[in-house]
């Protein structure tokens, strides 16, 4: 199970250090779950320092595909890696909607990050209007296919896909666990079809969209959901730890 907290543009370096110290103190309670925090770039160093020696990993919120170059505002896998950051979110819907991320740039980022030694949480999901137009399956198929073609078989254990219906992010509205489970099943099927069966099983599929301590169990009960990407509820160490400890 993988539970990742996406902090978006929240928490300064000192707030990050405070949060990470609180989470570190609770490490023994975090079960055998892979726990990841994704602070803003300016807070990554503080998160890595405070969490050093724990099993809690620190990821960036995006990453460029080149190792260096004239790309103002971007950072590379090499730069993140030297900092002690071990992975990155790619193509979050806010990047797709507000910062012109496309399936093509998402694929390049996934490839660059995996080749650069990072783990990746790549986000897919339909918007409300796509959902209403009955296009959910087609949109997901297109988004997953774009990512799949760049993934080297040797890197599959470092790749997770997050199914995040855009209308459920930061809205307090969640997908019905049954629907999320069904869509995770479709994504799994697509991975199995295009990779070989065994490899399709290796990629972890997360659900994201208004996950909280009260609803996490319902999502985790679904066969093809292997974890969660959590936004708002990951900003508070008590709530985030409660989500990680959903089994109790
Ligand atoms: C997210 O940002 O990935 C997310 C799922 O946000 P929230 O949990 O706040 O809906």
Short mmCIF file of C-alpha atoms in Angstrom, two decimals, residues 17-180:
data_model
loop_
_atom_site.label_atom_id
_atom_site.label_comp_id
_atom_site.label_asym_id
_atom_site.label_seq_id
_atom_site.Cartn_x
_atom_site.Cartn_y
_atom_site.Cartn_z
CA UNK A 17 9.98 20.88 9.28
CA UNK A 18 7.27 21.07 11.94
CA UNK A 19 4.94 18.72 10.04
CA UNK A 20 7.72 16.23 9.30
CA UNK A 21 8.86 16.17 12.94
CA UNK A 22 5.27 15.37 13.98
CA UNK A 23 5.03 12.61 11.37
CA UNK A 24 8.44 11.23 12.33
CA UNK A 25 7.27 10.93 15.93
CA UNK A 26 4.41 8.77 14.70
CA UNK A 27 6.48 6.57 12.40
CA UNK A 28 5.97 3.48 14.56
CA UNK A 29 2.20 3.84 14.04
CA UNK A 30 2.38 4.02 10.27
CA UNK A 31 2.14 0.26 9.76
CA UNK A 32 3.90 -1.37 6.84
CA UNK A 33 2.63 1.20 4.39
CA UNK A 34 4.83 3.16 1.98
CA UNK A 35 4.33 6.74 3.09
CA UNK A 36 5.30 9.69 0.88
CA UNK A 37 5.08 13.44 1.37
CA UNK A 38 5.26 15.82 -1.59
CA UNK A 39 6.10 19.35 -0.39
CA UNK A 40 6.76 22.36 -2.64
CA UNK A 41 10.31 22.52 -4.07
CA UNK A 42 11.39 25.15 -1.55
CA UNK A 43 10.56 22.79 1.33
CA UNK A 44 12.08 19.58 -0.04
CA UNK A 45 15.42 20.02 1.69
CA UNK A 46 13.78 20.51 5.08
CA UNK A 47 11.52 17.49 4.60
CA UNK A 48 14.45 15.26 3.59
CA UNK A 49 16.53 16.44 6.56
CA UNK A 50 13.85 15.92 9.19
CA UNK A 51 12.74 12.55 7.76
CA UNK A 52 16.30 11.20 7.32
CA UNK A 53 16.62 7.73 8.82
CA UNK A 54 12.86 7.05 8.63
CA UNK A 55 11.01 5.02 6.03
CA UNK A 56 8.96 8.06 4.97
CA UNK A 57 9.90 9.20 1.45
CA UNK A 58 9.94 12.70 0.00
CA UNK A 59 8.76 13.33 -3.59
CA UNK A 60 8.59 16.47 -5.72
CA UNK A 61 5.32 17.67 -7.28
CA UNK A 62 6.66 17.58 -10.84
CA UNK A 63 9.95 17.02 -12.66
CA UNK A 64 11.40 17.96 -16.03
CA UNK A 65 12.52 15.33 -18.55
CA UNK A 66 15.98 16.75 -19.27
CA UNK A 67 18.78 16.47 -16.73
CA UNK A 68 19.62 20.17 -17.25
CA UNK A 69 18.98 22.88 -19.82
CA UNK A 70 17.28 26.16 -20.68
CA UNK A 71 13.95 25.42 -18.99
CA UNK A 72 13.18 28.33 -16.68
CA UNK A 73 11.14 27.33 -13.67
CA UNK A 74 11.75 23.59 -14.01
CA UNK A 75 13.86 21.13 -12.01
CA UNK A 76 15.37 17.81 -13.10
CA UNK A 77 15.47 14.29 -11.68
CA UNK A 78 19.22 14.73 -11.15
CA UNK A 79 18.62 17.84 -9.04
CA UNK A 80 15.88 16.21 -6.99
CA UNK A 81 17.95 13.07 -6.54
CA UNK A 82 20.97 14.92 -5.19
CA UNK A 83 18.69 16.51 -2.62
CA UNK A 84 17.59 13.08 -1.34
CA UNK A 85 14.21 13.25 -3.04
CA UNK A 86 13.27 9.81 -4.35
CA UNK A 87 10.30 10.45 -6.60
CA UNK A 88 7.88 12.91 -8.16
CA UNK A 89 4.23 13.37 -8.96
CA UNK A 90 3.73 13.88 -12.70
CA UNK A 91 0.79 15.45 -14.56
CA UNK A 92 -1.40 16.28 -11.60
CA UNK A 93 -4.68 17.64 -12.92
CA UNK A 94 -3.75 21.12 -11.67
CA UNK A 95 -0.67 20.93 -13.90
CA UNK A 96 -2.83 19.71 -16.79
CA UNK A 97 -5.52 22.36 -16.29
CA UNK A 98 -3.57 25.41 -15.15
CA UNK A 99 -0.07 24.91 -16.56
CA UNK A 100 -0.63 23.35 -19.97
CA UNK A 101 0.59 19.85 -19.15
CA UNK A 102 -0.38 17.53 -22.00
CA UNK A 103 -0.30 13.77 -22.46
CA UNK A 104 2.91 14.31 -24.44
CA UNK A 105 4.74 16.35 -21.79
CA UNK A 106 3.41 14.01 -19.10
CA UNK A 107 4.95 11.06 -20.94
CA UNK A 108 8.27 12.86 -21.33
CA UNK A 109 8.33 13.67 -17.61
CA UNK A 110 7.52 10.09 -16.62
CA UNK A 111 10.27 8.78 -18.87
CA UNK A 112 12.82 11.35 -17.66
CA UNK A 113 12.02 10.71 -14.02
CA UNK A 114 12.20 6.92 -14.28
CA UNK A 115 15.41 7.04 -16.33
CA UNK A 116 16.80 9.49 -13.78
CA UNK A 117 16.23 6.97 -10.99
CA UNK A 118 13.13 8.47 -9.42
CA UNK A 119 9.82 6.84 -8.58
CA UNK A 120 6.75 8.39 -10.21
CA UNK A 121 3.12 8.92 -9.32
CA UNK A 122 1.52 9.74 -12.67
CA UNK A 123 -1.97 11.22 -12.52
CA UNK A 124 -4.87 10.48 -14.83
CA UNK A 125 -8.54 11.36 -14.58
CA UNK A 126 -11.54 12.80 -16.38
CA UNK A 127 -13.02 16.27 -15.95
CA UNK A 128 -16.63 16.82 -14.98
CA UNK A 129 -17.68 17.68 -18.55
CA UNK A 130 -15.88 14.61 -19.94
CA UNK A 131 -17.67 12.51 -17.36
CA UNK A 132 -21.04 14.01 -18.23
CA UNK A 133 -20.38 13.40 -21.92
CA UNK A 134 -19.76 9.70 -21.18
CA UNK A 135 -16.10 10.01 -22.17
CA UNK A 136 -14.48 8.77 -18.96
CA UNK A 137 -13.28 5.44 -20.37
CA UNK A 138 -11.92 6.98 -23.57
CA UNK A 139 -10.10 9.77 -21.72
CA UNK A 140 -8.47 7.36 -19.29
CA UNK A 141 -7.53 5.00 -22.08
CA UNK A 142 -5.82 7.86 -23.93
CA UNK A 143 -4.02 9.16 -20.83
CA UNK A 144 -2.81 5.73 -19.69
CA UNK A 145 -1.70 4.77 -23.19
CA UNK A 146 0.38 7.95 -23.50
CA UNK A 147 2.24 7.08 -20.33
CA UNK A 148 2.51 3.39 -20.94
CA UNK A 149 4.38 3.72 -24.21
CA UNK A 150 7.35 5.40 -22.54
CA UNK A 151 7.67 3.05 -19.58
CA UNK A 152 10.58 0.69 -19.69
CA UNK A 153 9.65 -2.73 -18.30
CA UNK A 154 12.56 -2.57 -15.87
CA UNK A 155 11.08 0.49 -14.18
CA UNK A 156 7.57 -0.71 -13.52
CA UNK A 157 8.16 -1.23 -9.81
CA UNK A 158 8.84 2.52 -9.51
CA UNK A 159 5.65 3.60 -11.27
CA UNK A 160 2.26 4.26 -9.69
CA UNK A 161 -0.78 5.61 -11.53
CA UNK A 162 -3.16 7.82 -9.58
CA UNK A 163 -6.76 7.83 -10.77
CA UNK A 164 -7.97 11.28 -9.78
CA UNK A 165 -11.34 12.33 -11.19
CA UNK A 166 -10.81 16.08 -11.62
CA UNK A 167 -14.28 16.92 -10.26
CA UNK A 168 -13.39 15.17 -6.97
CA UNK A 169 -10.14 17.05 -6.29
CA UNK A 170 -10.35 19.60 -3.51
CA UNK A 171 -14.13 19.66 -3.79
CA UNK A 172 -15.12 17.40 -0.90
CA UNK A 173 -16.93 15.26 -3.51
CA UNK A 174 -15.52 11.78 -3.89
CA UNK A 175 -16.08 9.18 -6.55
CA UNK A 176 -18.22 6.34 -5.29
CA UNK A 177 -15.79 3.69 -4.07
CA UNK A 178 -17.48 1.17 -6.39
CA UNK A 179 -16.94 3.47 -9.39
CA UNK A 180 -13.32 4.19 -8.41
#
